[in-house]
mmCIF file of C-alpha atoms in Angstrom:
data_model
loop_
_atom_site.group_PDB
_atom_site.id
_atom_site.type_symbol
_atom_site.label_atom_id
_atom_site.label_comp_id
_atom_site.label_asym_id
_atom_site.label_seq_id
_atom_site.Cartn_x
_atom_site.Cartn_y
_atom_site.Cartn_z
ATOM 1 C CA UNK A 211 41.066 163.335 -67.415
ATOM 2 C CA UNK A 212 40.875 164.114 -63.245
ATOM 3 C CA UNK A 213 41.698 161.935 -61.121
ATOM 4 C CA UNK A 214 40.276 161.860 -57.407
ATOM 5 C CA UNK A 215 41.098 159.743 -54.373
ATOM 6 C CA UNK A 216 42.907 156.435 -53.699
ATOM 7 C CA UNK A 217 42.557 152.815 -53.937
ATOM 8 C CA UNK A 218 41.146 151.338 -57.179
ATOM 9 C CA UNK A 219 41.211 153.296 -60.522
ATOM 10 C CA UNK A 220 37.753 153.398 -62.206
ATOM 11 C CA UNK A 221 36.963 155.107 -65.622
ATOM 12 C CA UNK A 222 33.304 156.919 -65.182
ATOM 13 C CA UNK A 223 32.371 157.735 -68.436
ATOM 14 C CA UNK A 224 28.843 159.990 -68.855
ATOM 15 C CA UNK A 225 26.841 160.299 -71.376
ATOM 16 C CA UNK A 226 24.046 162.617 -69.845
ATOM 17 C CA UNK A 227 20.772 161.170 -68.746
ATOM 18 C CA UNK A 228 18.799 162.452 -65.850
ATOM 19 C CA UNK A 229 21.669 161.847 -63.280
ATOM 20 C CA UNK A 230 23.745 164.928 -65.224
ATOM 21 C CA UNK A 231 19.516 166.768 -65.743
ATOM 22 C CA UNK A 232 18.806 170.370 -63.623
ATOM 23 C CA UNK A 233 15.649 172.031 -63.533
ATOM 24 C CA UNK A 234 12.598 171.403 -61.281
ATOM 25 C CA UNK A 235 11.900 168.126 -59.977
ATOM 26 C CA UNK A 236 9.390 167.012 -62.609
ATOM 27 C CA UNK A 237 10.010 169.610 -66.000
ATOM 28 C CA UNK A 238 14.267 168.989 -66.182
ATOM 29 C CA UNK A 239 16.636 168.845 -69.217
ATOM 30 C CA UNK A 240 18.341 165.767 -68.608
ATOM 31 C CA UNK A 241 22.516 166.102 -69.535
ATOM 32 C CA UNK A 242 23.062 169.515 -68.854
ATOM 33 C CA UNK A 243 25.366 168.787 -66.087
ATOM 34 C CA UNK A 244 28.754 168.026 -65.849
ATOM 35 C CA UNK A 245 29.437 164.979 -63.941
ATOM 36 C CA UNK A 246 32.181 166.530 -62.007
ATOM 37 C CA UNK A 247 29.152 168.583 -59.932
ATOM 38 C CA UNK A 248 27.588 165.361 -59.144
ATOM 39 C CA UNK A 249 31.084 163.776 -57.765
ATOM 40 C CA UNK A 250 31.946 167.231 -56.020
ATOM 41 C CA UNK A 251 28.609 166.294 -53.787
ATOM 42 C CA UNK A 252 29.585 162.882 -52.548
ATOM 43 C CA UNK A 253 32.647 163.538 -50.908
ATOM 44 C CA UNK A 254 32.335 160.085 -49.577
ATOM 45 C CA UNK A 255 33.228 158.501 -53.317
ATOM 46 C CA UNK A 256 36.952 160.328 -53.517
ATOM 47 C CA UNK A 257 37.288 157.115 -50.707
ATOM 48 C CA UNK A 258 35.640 154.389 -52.976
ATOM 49 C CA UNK A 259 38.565 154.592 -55.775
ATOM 50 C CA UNK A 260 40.454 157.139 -57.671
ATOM 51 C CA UNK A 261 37.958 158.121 -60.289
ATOM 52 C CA UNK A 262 39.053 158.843 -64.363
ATOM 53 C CA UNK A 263 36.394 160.872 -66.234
ATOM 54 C CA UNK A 264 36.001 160.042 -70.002
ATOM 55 C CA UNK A 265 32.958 162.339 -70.752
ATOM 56 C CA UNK A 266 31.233 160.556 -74.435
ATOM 57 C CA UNK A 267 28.473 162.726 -74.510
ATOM 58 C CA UNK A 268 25.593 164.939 -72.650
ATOM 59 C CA UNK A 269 22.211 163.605 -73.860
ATOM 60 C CA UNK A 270 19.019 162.701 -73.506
ATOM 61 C CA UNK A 271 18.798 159.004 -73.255
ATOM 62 C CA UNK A 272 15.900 159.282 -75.914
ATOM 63 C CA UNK A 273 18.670 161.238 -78.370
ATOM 64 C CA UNK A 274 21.035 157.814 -78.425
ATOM 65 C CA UNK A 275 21.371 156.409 -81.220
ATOM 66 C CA UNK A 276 23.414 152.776 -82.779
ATOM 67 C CA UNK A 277 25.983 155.293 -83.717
ATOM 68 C CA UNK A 278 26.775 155.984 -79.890
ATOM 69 C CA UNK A 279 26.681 152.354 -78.883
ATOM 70 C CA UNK A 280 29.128 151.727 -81.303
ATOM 71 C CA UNK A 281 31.579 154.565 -79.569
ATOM 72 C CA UNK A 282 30.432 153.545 -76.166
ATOM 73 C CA UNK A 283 31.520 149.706 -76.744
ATOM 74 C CA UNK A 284 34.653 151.044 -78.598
ATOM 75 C CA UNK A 285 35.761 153.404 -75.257
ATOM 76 C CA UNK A 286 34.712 150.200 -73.504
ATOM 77 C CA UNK A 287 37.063 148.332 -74.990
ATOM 78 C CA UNK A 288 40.118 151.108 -75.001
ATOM 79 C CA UNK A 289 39.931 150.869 -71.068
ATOM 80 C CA UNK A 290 39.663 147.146 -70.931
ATOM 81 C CA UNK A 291 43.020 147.039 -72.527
ATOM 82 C CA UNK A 292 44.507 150.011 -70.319
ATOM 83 C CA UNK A 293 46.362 148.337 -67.110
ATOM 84 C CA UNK A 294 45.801 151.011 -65.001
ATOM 85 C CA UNK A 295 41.880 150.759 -64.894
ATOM 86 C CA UNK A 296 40.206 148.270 -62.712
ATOM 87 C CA UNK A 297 36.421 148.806 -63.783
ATOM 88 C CA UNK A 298 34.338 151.161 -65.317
ATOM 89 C CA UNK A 299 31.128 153.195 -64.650
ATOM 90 C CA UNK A 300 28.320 154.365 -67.090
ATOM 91 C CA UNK A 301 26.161 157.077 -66.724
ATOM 92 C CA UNK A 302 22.981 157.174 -68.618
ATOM 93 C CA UNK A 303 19.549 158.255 -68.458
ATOM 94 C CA UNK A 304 16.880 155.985 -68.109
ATOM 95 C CA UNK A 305 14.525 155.748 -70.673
ATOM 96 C CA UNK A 306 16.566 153.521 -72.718
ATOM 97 C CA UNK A 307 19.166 153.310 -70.229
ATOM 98 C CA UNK A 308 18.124 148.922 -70.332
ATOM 99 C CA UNK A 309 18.476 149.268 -74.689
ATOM 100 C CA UNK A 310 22.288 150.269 -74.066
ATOM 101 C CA UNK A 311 22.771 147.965 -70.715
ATOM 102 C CA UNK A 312 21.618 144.930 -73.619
ATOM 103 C CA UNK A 313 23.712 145.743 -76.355
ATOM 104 C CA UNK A 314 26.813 146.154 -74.390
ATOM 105 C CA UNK A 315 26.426 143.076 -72.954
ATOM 106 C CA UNK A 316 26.180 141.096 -75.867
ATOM 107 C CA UNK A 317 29.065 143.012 -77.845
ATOM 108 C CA UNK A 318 31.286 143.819 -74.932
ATOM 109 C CA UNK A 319 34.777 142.161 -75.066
ATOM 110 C CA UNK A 320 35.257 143.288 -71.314
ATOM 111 C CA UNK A 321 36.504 141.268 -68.353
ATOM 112 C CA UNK A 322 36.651 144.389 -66.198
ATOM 113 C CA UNK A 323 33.612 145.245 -64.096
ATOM 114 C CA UNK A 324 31.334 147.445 -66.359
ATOM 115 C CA UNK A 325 28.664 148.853 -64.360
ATOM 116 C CA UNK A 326 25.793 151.197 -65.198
ATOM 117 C CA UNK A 327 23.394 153.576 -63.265
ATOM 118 C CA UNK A 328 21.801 156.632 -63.717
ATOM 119 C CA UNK A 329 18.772 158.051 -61.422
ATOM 120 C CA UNK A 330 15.274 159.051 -61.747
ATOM 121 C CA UNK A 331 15.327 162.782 -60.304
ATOM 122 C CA UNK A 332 17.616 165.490 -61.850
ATOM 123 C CA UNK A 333 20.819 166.256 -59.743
ATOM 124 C CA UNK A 334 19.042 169.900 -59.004
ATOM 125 C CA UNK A 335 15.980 168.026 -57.507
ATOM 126 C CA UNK A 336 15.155 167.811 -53.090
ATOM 127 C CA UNK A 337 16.714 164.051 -52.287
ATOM 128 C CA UNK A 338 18.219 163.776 -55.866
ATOM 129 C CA UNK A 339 19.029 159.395 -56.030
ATOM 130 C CA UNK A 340 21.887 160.215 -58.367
ATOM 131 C CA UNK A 341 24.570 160.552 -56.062
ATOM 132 C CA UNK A 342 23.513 157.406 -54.041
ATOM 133 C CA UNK A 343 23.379 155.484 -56.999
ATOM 134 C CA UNK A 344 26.741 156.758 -58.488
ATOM 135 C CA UNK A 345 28.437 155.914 -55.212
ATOM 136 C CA UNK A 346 26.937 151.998 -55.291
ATOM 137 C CA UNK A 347 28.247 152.043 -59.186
ATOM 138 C CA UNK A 348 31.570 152.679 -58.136
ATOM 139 C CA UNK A 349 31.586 150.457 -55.271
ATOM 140 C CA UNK A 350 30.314 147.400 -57.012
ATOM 141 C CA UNK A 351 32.545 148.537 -60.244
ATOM 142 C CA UNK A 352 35.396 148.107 -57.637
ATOM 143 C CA UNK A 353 33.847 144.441 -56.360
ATOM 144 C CA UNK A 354 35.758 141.180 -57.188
ATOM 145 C CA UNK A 355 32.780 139.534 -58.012
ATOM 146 C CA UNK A 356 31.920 142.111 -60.070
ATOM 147 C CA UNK A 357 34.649 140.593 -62.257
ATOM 148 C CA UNK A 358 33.723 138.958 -66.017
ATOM 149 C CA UNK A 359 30.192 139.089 -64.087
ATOM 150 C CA UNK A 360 28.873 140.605 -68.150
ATOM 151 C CA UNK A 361 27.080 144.611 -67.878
ATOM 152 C CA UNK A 362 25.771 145.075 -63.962
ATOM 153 C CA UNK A 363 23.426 147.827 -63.397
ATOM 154 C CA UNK A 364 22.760 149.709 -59.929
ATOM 155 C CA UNK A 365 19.424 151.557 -58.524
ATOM 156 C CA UNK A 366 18.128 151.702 -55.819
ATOM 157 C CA UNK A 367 20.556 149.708 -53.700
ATOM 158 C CA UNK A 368 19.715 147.673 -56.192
ATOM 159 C CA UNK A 369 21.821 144.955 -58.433
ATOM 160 C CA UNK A 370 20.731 144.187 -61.745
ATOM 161 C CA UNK A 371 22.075 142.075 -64.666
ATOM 162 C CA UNK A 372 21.879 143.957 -68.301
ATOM 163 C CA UNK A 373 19.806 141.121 -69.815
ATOM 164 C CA UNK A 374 17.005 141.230 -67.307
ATOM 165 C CA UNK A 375 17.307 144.947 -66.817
ATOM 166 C CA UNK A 376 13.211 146.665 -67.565
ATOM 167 C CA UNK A 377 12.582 150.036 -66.601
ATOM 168 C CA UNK A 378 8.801 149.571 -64.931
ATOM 169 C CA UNK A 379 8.160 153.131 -63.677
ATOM 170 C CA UNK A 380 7.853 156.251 -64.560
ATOM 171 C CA UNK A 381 7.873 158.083 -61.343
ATOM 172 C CA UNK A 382 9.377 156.249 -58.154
ATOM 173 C CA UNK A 383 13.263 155.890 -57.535
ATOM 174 C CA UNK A 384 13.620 152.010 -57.634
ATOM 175 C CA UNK A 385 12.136 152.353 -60.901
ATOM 176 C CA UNK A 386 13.950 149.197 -62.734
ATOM 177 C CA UNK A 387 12.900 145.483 -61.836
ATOM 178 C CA UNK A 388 14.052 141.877 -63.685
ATOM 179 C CA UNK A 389 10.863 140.209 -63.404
ATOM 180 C CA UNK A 390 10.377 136.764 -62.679
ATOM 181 C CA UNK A 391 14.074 136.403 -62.222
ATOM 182 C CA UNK A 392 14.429 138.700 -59.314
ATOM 183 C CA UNK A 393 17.752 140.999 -58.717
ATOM 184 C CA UNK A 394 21.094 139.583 -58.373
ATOM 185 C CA UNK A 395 21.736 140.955 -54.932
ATOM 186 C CA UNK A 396 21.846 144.030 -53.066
ATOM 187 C CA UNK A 397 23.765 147.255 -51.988
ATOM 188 C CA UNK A 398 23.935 149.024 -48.562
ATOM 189 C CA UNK A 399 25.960 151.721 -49.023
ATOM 190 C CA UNK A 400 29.709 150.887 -49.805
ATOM 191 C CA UNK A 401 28.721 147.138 -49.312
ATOM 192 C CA UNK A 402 28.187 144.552 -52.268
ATOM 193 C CA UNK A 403 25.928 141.471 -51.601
ATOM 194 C CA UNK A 404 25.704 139.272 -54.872
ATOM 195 C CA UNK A 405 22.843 136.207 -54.280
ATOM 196 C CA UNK A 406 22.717 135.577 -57.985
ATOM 197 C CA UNK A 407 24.856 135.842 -61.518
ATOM 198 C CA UNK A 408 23.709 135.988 -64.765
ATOM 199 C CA UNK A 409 23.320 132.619 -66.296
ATOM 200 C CA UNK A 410 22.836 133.848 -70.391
ATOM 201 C CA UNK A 411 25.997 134.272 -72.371
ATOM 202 C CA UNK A 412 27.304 137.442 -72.196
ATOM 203 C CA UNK A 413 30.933 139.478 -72.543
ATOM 204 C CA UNK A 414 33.536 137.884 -73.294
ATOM 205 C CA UNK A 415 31.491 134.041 -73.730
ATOM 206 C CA UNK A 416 28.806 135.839 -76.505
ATOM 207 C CA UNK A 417 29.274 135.280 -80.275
ATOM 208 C CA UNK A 418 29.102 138.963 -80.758
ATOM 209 C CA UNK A 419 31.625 140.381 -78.526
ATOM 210 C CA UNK A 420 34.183 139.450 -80.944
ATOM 211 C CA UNK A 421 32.500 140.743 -84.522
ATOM 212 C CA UNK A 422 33.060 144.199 -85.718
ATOM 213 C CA UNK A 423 30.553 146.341 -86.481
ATOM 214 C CA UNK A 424 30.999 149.450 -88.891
ATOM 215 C CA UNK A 425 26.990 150.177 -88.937
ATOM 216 C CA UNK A 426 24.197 147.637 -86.811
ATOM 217 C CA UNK A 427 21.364 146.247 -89.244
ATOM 218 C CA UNK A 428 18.469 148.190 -89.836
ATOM 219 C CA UNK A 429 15.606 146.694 -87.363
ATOM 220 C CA UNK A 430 12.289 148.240 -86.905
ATOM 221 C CA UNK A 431 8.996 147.098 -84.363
ATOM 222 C CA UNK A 432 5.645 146.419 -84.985
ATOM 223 C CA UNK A 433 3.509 147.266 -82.584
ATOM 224 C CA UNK A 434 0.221 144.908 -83.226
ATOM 225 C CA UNK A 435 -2.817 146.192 -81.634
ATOM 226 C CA UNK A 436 -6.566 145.910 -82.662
ATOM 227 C CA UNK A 437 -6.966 147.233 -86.244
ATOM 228 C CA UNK A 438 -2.843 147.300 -86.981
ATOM 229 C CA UNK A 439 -2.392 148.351 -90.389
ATOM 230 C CA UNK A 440 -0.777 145.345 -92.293
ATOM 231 C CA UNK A 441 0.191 147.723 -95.107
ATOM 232 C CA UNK A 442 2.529 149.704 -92.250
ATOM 233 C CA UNK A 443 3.904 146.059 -92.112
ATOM 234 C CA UNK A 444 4.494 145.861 -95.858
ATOM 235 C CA UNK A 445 6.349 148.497 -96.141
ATOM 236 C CA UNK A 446 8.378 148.282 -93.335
ATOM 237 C CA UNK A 447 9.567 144.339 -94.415
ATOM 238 C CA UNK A 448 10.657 146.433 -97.986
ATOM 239 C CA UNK A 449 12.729 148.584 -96.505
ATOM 240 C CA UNK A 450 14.288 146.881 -92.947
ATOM 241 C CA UNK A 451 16.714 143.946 -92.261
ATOM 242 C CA UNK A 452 14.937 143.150 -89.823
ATOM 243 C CA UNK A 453 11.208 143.437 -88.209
ATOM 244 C CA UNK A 454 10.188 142.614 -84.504
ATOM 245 C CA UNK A 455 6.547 141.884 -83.975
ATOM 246 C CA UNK A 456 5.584 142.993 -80.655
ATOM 247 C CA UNK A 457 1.946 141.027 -80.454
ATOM 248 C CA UNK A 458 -0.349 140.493 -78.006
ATOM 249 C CA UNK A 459 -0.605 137.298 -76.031
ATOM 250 C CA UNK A 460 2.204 134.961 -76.928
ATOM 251 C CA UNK A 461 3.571 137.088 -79.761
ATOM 252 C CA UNK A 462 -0.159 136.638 -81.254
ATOM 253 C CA UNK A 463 -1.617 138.917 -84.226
ATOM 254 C CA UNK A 464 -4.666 139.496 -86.604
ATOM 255 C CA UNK A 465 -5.127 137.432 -89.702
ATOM 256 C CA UNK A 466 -4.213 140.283 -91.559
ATOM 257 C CA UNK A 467 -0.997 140.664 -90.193
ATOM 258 C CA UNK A 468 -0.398 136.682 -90.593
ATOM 259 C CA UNK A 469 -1.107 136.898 -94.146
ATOM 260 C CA UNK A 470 1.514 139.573 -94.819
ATOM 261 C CA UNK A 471 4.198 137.429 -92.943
ATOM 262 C CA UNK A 472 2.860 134.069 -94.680
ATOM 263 C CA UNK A 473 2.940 135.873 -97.933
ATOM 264 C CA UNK A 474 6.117 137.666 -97.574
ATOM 265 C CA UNK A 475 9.420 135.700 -99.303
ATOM 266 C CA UNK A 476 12.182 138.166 -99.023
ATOM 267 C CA UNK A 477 15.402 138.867 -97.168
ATOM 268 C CA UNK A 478 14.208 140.462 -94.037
ATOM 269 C CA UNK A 479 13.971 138.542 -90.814
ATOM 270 C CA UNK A 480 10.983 138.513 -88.315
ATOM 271 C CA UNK A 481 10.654 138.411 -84.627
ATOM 272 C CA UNK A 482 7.778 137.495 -82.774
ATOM 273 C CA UNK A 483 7.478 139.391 -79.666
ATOM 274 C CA UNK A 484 5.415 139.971 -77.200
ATOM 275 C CA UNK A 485 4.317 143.423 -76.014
ATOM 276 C CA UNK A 486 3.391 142.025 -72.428
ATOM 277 C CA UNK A 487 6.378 141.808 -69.364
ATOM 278 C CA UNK A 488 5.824 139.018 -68.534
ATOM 279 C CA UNK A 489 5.074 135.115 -70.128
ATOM 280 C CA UNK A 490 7.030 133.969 -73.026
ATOM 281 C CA UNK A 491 6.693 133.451 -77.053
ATOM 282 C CA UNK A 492 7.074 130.431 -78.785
ATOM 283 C CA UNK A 493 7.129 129.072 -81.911
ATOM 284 C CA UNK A 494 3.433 128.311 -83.225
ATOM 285 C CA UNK A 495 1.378 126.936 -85.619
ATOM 286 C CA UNK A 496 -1.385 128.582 -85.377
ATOM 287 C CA UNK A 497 0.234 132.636 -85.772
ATOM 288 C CA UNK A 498 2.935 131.427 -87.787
ATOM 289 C CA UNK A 499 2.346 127.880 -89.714
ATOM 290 C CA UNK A 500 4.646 128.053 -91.995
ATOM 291 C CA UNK A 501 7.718 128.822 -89.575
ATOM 292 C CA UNK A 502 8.637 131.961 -91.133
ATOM 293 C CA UNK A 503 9.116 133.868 -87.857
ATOM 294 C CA UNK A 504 11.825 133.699 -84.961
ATOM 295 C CA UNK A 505 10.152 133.057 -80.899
ATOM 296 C CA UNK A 506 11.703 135.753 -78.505
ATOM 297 C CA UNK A 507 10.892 133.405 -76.000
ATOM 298 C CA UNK A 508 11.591 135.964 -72.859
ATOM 299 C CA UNK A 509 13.315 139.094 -74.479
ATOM 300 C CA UNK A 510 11.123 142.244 -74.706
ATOM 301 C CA UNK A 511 10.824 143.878 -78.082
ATOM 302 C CA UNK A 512 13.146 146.163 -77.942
ATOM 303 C CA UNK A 513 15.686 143.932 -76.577
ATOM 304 C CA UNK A 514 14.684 141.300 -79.300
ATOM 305 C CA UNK A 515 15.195 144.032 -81.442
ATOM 306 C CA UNK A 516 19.185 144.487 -80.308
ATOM 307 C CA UNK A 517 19.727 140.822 -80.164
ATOM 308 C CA UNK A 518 18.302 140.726 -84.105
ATOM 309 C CA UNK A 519 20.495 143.737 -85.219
ATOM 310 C CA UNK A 520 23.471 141.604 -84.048
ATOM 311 C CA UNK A 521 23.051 138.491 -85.225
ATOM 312 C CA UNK A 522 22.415 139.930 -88.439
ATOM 313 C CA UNK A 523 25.873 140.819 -88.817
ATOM 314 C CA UNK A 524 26.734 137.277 -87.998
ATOM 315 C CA UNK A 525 24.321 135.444 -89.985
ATOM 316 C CA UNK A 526 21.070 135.821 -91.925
ATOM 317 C CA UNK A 527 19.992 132.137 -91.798
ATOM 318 C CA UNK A 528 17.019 131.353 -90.351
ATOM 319 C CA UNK A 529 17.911 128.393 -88.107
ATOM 320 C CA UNK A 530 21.128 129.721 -86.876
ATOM 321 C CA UNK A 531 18.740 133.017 -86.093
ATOM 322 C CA UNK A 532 16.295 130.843 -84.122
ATOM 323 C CA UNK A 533 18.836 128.878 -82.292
ATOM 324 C CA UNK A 534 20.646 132.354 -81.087
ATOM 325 C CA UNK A 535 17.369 133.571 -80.045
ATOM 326 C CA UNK A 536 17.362 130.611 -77.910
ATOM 327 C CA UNK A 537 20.652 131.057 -77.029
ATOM 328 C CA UNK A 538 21.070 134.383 -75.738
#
């Protein structure tokens, strides 16, 4: 542990990502960094808050797996219950940087300002928007109303709520959006402007934050498209907990694939998705008459697919599954 500056204490822990990647600006190997070299160029942050480092791990956002949530929440929780922290920063890459930002916030038993970022260009890159972001991250992690405010994430100048979080580009800085919803405020520089908080259970308020979890559910997705293979379906409903249909439309699908799920009578739980960003899924009687399924109303698949693999470990009815869908 190094500690750097004055004023608030923050615990930055990294676990790779882009922000800690070197190489050219567009072929990198994201996480082969050490944070410190990203602090050591914004001298400007050692005036933000003293800074404790609690490297995790140096990855590849793609390489994270259930097994590192699980020791992300659990380091999470460590420094909620250490006095001398105020708030915490995450560093992560972004590909699935919005996967971990989800399941945090619904398993998180945190009060303390938890606040993620990461950045689209490797630290070696010309105008590299890690350090920018990492200096916001801090900043906000150091905000008041930052404060039992659930998993915040920063880009951009950017402020976005975990639930909402979707990465929407592959190539441009401000590559993360929330939608219809729109951000819940803004940075410039050292400067926090909230215009929004999450409204969505989360932290401390969600069912989930206060179950323990030894191993998460075993969840898969479905990807329907024209000419899906229902048999791939089959066999994943044999061997998963859980499936998450991400359909066209409204969470829509071939009669093929509505036969498997009408025919199917055994212990693993379905999700109807959509594979669209924006709209909604609902329950229906025309893809799903005989109410088999669960709506995802506005969560994404994979984020369906996180909220599934929790409340699996809290209960495997179907109407308590529904109404947390709803829920959360």
């Amino acid at each position: 542990m190094e500690v750097f500056g004055t004023m608030k204490n923050i615990a930055l822990i990294s676990t790779g990502g882009t922000i800690a990647g070197s190489g050219r600006m567009s072929e990198y190997e994201a996480g082969t960094l050490d944070v410190r070299s990203i602090i050591d160029s914004i001298p400007e942050i050692k005036s933000l808050a003293n800074l404790k480092l609690f490297p995790l791990c140096s990855k590849d956002s793609n390489d994270i797996t259930e097994k590192d949530w699980l020791a992300l929440r659990d380091l999470c929780h460590q420094l909620e219950k250490d006095p001398s922290i105020d708030g915490i920063v995450i560093t992560h890459g972004t590909d699935t940087f919005e996967e971990t930002a989800f399941f945090l916030n619904l398993t998180l038993q945190n009060r303390k300002p938890v606040v993620m970022t990461g950045a689209m260009r490797p630290a070696s890159a010309v105008s590299a928007d890690g350090p920018m972001n990492l200096y916001e991250a801090v900043s906000l992690a150091s905000h008041p109303n930052a404060y039992k405010a659930g998993v915040l994430a920063v880009f951009a100048d950017t402020i976005y709520s975990a639930r909402d979080l979707v990465k929407t580009n592959s190539l441009k800085t401000n590559a993360f959006d929330m939608g219809e919803y729109g951000a819940l405020g803004f940075m410039r520089d050292e400067h926090v402007y909230f215009e929004n908080m999450p409204y969505r259970k989360h932290t401390c308020e969600s069912l989930f934050a206060h179950l323990e979890y030894s191993q998460l559910p075993r969840v898969g997705i479905f990807y329907v498209h024209a000419g899906a293979d229902p048999q791939l379906l089959r066999y994943m409903l044999d061997h998963y907990d859980g499936i998450v249909l991400a359909g066209s439309g409204a969470g829509n699908y071939s009669n093929a694939i509505k036969t498997v799920v009408e025919e199917y009578d055994g212990p693993c739980r379905i999700v109807r998705s959509s594979r669209l960003l924006e709209g909604a899924v609902f329950g229906s009687k025309i893809f799903d008459p005989e109410q088999k399924t669960i709506p995802s109303f506005k969560l994404s698949p994979h984020k369906a697919r996180i909220l599934l693999m929790v409340a699996l470990v809290y209960t495997q009815d179907l109407e308590k599954l529904k109404m947390i869908f709803e829920t959360y």
